[in-house]
Coordinates of C-alpha atoms and ligand atoms in Angstrom, one line a residue:
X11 CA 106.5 105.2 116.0
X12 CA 104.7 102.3 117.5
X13 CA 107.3 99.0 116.7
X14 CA 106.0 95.7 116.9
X15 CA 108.9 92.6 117.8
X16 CA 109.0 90.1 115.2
X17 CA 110.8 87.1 117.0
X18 CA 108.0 85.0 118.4
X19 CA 107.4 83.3 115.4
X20 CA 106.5 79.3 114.9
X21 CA 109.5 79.9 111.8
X22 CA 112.3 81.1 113.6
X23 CA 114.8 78.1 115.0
X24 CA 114.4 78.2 118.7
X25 CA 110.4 79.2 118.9
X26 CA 108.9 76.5 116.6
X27 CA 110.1 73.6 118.6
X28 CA 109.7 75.6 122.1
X29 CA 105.7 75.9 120.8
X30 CA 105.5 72.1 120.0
X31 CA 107.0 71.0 122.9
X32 CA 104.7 73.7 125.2
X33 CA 108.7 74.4 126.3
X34 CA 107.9 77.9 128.3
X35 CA 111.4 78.8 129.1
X36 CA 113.2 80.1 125.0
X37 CA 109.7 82.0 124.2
X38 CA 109.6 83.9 128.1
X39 CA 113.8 84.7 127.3
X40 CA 113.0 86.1 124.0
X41 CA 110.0 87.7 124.5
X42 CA 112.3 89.8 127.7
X43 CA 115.0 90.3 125.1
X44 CA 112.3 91.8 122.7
X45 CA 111.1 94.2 125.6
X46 CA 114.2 95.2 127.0
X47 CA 115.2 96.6 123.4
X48 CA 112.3 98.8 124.0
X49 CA 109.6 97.8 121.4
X50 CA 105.8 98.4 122.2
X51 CA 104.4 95.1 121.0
X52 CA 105.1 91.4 120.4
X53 CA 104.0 89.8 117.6
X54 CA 103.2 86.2 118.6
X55 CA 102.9 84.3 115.3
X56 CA 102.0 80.4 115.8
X57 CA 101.4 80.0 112.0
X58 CA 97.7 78.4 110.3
X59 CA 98.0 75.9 114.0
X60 CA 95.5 73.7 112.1
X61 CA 96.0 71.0 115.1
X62 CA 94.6 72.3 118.6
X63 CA 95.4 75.8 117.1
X64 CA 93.3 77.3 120.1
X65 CA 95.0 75.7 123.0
X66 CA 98.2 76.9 122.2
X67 CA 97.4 80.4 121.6
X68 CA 95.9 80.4 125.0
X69 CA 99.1 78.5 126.1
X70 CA 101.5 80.8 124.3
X71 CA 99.8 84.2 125.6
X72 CA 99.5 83.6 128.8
X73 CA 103.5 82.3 128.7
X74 CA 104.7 85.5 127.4
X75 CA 102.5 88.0 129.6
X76 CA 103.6 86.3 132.6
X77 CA 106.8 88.2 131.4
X78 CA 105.5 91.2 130.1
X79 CA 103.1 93.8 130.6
X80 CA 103.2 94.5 126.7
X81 CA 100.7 94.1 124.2
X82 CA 100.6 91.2 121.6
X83 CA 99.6 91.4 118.0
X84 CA 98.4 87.7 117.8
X85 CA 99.1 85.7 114.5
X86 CA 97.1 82.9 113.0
X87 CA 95.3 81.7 110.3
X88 CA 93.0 79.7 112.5
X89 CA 90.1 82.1 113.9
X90 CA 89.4 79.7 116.6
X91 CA 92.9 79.6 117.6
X92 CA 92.6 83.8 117.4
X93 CA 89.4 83.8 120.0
X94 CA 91.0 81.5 122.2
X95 CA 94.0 83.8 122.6
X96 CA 92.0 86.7 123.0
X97 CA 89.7 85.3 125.6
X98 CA 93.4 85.0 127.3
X99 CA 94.8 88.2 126.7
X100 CA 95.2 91.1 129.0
X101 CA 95.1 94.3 127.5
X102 CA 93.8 95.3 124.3
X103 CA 95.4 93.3 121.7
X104 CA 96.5 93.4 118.2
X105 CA 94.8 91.3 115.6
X106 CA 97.4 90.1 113.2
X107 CA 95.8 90.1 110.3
X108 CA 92.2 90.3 108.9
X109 CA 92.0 91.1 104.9
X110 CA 89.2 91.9 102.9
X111 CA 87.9 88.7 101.4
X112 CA 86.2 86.9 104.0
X113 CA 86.8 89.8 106.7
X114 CA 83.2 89.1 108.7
X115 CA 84.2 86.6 110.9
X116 CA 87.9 88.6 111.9
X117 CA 86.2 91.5 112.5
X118 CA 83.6 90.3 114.7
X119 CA 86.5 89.3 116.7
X120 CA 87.8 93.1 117.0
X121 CA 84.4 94.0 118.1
X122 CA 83.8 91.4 120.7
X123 CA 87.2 91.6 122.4
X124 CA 87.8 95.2 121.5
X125 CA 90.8 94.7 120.1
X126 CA 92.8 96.8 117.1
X127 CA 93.9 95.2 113.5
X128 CA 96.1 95.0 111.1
X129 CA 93.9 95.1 107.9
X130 CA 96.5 93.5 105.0
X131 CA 95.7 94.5 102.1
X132 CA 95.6 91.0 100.2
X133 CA 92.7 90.2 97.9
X134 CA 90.8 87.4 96.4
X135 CA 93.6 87.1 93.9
X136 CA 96.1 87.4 96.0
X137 CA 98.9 89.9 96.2
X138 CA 97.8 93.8 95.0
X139 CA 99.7 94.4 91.5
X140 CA 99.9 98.3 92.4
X141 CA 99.1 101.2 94.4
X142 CA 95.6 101.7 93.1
X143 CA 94.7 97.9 93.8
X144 CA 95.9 98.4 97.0
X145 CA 93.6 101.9 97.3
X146 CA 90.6 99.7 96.7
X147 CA 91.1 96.8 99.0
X148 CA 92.0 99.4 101.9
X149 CA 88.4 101.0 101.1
X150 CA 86.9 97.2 100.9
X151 CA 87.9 96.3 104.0
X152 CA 87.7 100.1 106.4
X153 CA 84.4 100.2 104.8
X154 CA 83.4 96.5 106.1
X155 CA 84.9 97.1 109.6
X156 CA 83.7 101.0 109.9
X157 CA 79.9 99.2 109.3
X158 CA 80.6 96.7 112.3
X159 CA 81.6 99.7 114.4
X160 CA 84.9 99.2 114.1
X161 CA 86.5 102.9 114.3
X162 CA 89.5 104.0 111.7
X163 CA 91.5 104.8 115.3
X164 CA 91.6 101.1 115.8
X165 CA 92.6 99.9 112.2
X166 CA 95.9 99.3 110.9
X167 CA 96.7 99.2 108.0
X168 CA 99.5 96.8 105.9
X169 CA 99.9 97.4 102.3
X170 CA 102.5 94.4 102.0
X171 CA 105.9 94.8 101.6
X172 CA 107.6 92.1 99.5
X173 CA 111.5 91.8 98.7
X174 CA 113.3 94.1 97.2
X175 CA 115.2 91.2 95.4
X176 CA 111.6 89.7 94.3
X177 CA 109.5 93.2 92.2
X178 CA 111.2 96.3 93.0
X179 CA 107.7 97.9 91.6
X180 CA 105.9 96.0 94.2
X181 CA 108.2 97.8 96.9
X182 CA 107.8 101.1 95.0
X183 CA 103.7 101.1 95.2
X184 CA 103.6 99.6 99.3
X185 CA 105.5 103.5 99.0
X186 CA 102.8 105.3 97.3
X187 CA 100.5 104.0 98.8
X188 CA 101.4 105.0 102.2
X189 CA 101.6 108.6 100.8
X190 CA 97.8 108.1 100.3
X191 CA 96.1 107.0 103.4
X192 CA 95.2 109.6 104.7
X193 CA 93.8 110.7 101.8
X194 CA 91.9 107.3 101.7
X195 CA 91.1 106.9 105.1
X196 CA 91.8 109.7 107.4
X197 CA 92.8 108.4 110.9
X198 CA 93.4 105.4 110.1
X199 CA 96.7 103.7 111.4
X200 CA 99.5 102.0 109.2
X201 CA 101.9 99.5 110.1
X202 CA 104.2 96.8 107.7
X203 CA 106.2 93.9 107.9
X204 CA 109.7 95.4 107.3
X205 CA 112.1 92.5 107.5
X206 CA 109.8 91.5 104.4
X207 CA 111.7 94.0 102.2
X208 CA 115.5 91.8 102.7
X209 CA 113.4 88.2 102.9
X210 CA 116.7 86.3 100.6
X211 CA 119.2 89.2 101.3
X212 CA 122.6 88.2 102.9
X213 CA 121.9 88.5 106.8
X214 CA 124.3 91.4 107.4
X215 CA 122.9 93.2 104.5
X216 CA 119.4 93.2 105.4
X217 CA 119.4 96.0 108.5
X218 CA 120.6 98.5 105.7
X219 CA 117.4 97.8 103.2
X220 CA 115.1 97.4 106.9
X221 CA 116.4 100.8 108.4
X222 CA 116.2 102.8 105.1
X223 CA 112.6 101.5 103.9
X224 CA 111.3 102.3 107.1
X225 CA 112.8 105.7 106.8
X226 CA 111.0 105.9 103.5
X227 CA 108.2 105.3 104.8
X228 CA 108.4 107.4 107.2
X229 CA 107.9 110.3 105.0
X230 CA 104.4 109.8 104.6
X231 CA 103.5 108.9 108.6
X232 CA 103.9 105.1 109.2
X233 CA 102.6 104.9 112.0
X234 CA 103.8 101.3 113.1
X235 CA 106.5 98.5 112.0
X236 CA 107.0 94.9 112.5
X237 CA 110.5 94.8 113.3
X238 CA 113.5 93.1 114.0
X239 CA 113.8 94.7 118.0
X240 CA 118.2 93.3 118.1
X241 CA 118.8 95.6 115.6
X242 CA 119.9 98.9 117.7
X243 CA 120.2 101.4 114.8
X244 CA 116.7 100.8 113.7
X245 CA 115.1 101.5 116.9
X246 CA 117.3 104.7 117.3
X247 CA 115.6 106.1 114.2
X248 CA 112.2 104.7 115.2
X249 CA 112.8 107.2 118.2
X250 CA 113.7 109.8 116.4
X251 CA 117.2 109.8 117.4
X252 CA 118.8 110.1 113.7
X253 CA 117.7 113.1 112.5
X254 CA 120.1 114.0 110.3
X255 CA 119.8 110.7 108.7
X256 CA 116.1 110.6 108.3
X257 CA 116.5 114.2 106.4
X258 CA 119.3 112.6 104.5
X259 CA 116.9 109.9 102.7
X260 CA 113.8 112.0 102.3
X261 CA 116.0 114.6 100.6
X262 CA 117.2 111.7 98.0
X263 CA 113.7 111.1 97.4
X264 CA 112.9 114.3 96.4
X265 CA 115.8 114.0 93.9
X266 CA 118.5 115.2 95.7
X267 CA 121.9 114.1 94.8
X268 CA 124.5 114.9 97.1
X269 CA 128.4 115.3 96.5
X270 CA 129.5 111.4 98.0
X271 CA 132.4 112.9 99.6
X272 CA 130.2 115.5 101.5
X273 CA 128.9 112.3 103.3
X274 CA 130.1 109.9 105.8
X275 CA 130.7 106.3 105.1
X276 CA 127.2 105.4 106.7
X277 CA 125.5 108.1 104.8
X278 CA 126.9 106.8 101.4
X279 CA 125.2 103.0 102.3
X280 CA 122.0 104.9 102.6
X281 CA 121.8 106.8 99.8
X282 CA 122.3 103.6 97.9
X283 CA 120.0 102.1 99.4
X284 CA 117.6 104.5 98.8
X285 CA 118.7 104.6 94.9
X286 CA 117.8 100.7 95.0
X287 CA 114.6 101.0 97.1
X288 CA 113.4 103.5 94.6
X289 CA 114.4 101.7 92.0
X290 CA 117.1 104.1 90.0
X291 CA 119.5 101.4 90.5
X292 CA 119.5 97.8 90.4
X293 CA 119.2 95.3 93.2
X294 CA 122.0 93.1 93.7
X295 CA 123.7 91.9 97.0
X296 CA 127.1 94.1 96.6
X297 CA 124.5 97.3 96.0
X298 CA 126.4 98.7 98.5
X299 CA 130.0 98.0 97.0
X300 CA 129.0 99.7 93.7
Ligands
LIG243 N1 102.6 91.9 107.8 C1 102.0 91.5 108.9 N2 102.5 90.5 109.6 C2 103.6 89.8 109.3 C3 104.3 90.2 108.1 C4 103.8 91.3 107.4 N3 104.1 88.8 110.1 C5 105.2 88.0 109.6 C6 106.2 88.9 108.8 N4 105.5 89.6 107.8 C7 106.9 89.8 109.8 N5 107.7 89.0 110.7 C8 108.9 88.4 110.4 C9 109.5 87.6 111.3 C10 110.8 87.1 111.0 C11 111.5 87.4 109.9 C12 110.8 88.2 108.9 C13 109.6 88.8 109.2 C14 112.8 86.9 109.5 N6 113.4 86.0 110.4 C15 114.7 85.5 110.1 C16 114.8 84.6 108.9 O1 113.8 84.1 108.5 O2 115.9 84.5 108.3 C17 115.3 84.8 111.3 C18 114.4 83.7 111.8 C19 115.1 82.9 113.0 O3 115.3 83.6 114.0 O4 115.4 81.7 112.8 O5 113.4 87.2 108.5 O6 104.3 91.7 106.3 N7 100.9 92.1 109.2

């Protein structure tokens, strides 16, 4: 799988003020700890920017690749902001995100800088209620960038994940409809924003709902994550280094139910997170005390 750091973000403690204050040296450290963790992408996400938006995307790309050699999936609201990172970037980047309502102007962006994109499935009235919703902005917007030349190769695509503490039927249909796309769209590329799934979640809770939704997911070939790159046992299963573990959870989906004390301790927090991911039990933060 393809994983994407989350960290440069304008929200996260250190990085919003380092941005503001053009302060090079806490985005350069974290975008080195993000690497060295092994992830194939940063995501560098500066927020809607609305004030000189443009010059510190240019400002913020070039700061991190003087670090790196790794591709960025650029964030922003602001499509000038956007352009004036891309002029900047080396590589082929990552255009973080472009829905379907208003998609023109994004994806003349992919076309002119040759860039791929995250198309997130969000529509004029806001978040997809289901699956099938989600079915028909997909087809909205691959339709739309297929027509600018845009080809499926170079199209990812988010169906939203939302927290699990929020709709547990909202995190059941981002689900099914990953087990679609192919159908939908064959060649197309997925990706999501997992840390999404524990937003409100006590912080050393949330790696057990991360780690097991992407394993869900998994099942029916996400190709990419945005993910938190510090936490080890999520990038060991990413690499395909948990076998055991990723048979373990698709075998509870397909309604397997396993003796407990044939499992290890770790094995018993996954299957109830699966049971709570697939809704059969409830959310609740001691879900894994129960
Ligand atoms: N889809 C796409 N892009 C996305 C998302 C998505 N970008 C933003 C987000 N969702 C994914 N990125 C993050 C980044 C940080 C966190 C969650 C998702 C996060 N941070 C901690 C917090 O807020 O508690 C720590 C922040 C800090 O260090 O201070 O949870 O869905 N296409």
């Amino acid at each position: 799988m393809i994983l994407i750091g989350e960290s440069i973000n304008v929200m996260a403690k250190t990085i919003g003020p380092a941005l503001k204050e053009r302060n090079p040296r806490p985005i350069q450290e974290l975008a080195k700890a993000e690497v060295e963790t092994g992830v194939d992408y940063l995501d560098v996400n500066i927020g809607p920017a609305r004030k000189a938006g443009d010059e510190l995307m240019e400002w913020v790309v070039k700061t991190v690749q003087e670090v790196t050699d790794k591709p960025l999936s650029l964030d922003t609201t602001n499509l000038v902001a956007m352009e004036a990172g891309l002029k900047e970037h080396k590589g082929k980047a990552l255009i973080n995100s472009i829905s379907p309502t208003r998609a023109e102007e994004g994806l003349s962006l992919v076309t002119k800088y040759n860039a791929s994109m995250i198309g997130l499935l969000w529509g004029k009235e806001g978040m997809p209620r289901d699956a099938a919703e989600r079915a028909v902005l997909a087809v909205d917007l691959i339709y739309k960038a297929n027509q600018m030349g845009i080809p499926n190769e170079d199209i990812w695509i988010d169906p939203i994940a939302t927290p699990v503490s929020v709709e547990i039927n909202q995190v059941k249909a981002c689900v099914e409809f990953m087990s679609m796309l192919q159908d939908i769209a064959p060649g197309c590329k997925s990706t999501v924003g997992l840390s999404n799934i524990s937003n409100g979640t006590p912080a050393n809770l949330r790696p057990w709902l991360n780690r097991t939704y992407m394993i869900m997911l998994m099942k029916y070939g996400l190709y990419s994550a945005i993910v938190d790159a510090f936490d080890s046992d999520l990038i060991k299963i990413a690499r395909g280094e948990k076998p055991e573990l990723v048979d373990l959870v698709h075998r509870i989906m397909d309604g397997e139910k396993p003796d407990p004390s044939s499992l290890t301790e770790e094995e018993v927090k996954y299957v109830k997170t699966v049971r709570v991911l697939t809704g059969e039990s409830l959310y609740s933060h001691s879900w894994l005390e129960i």
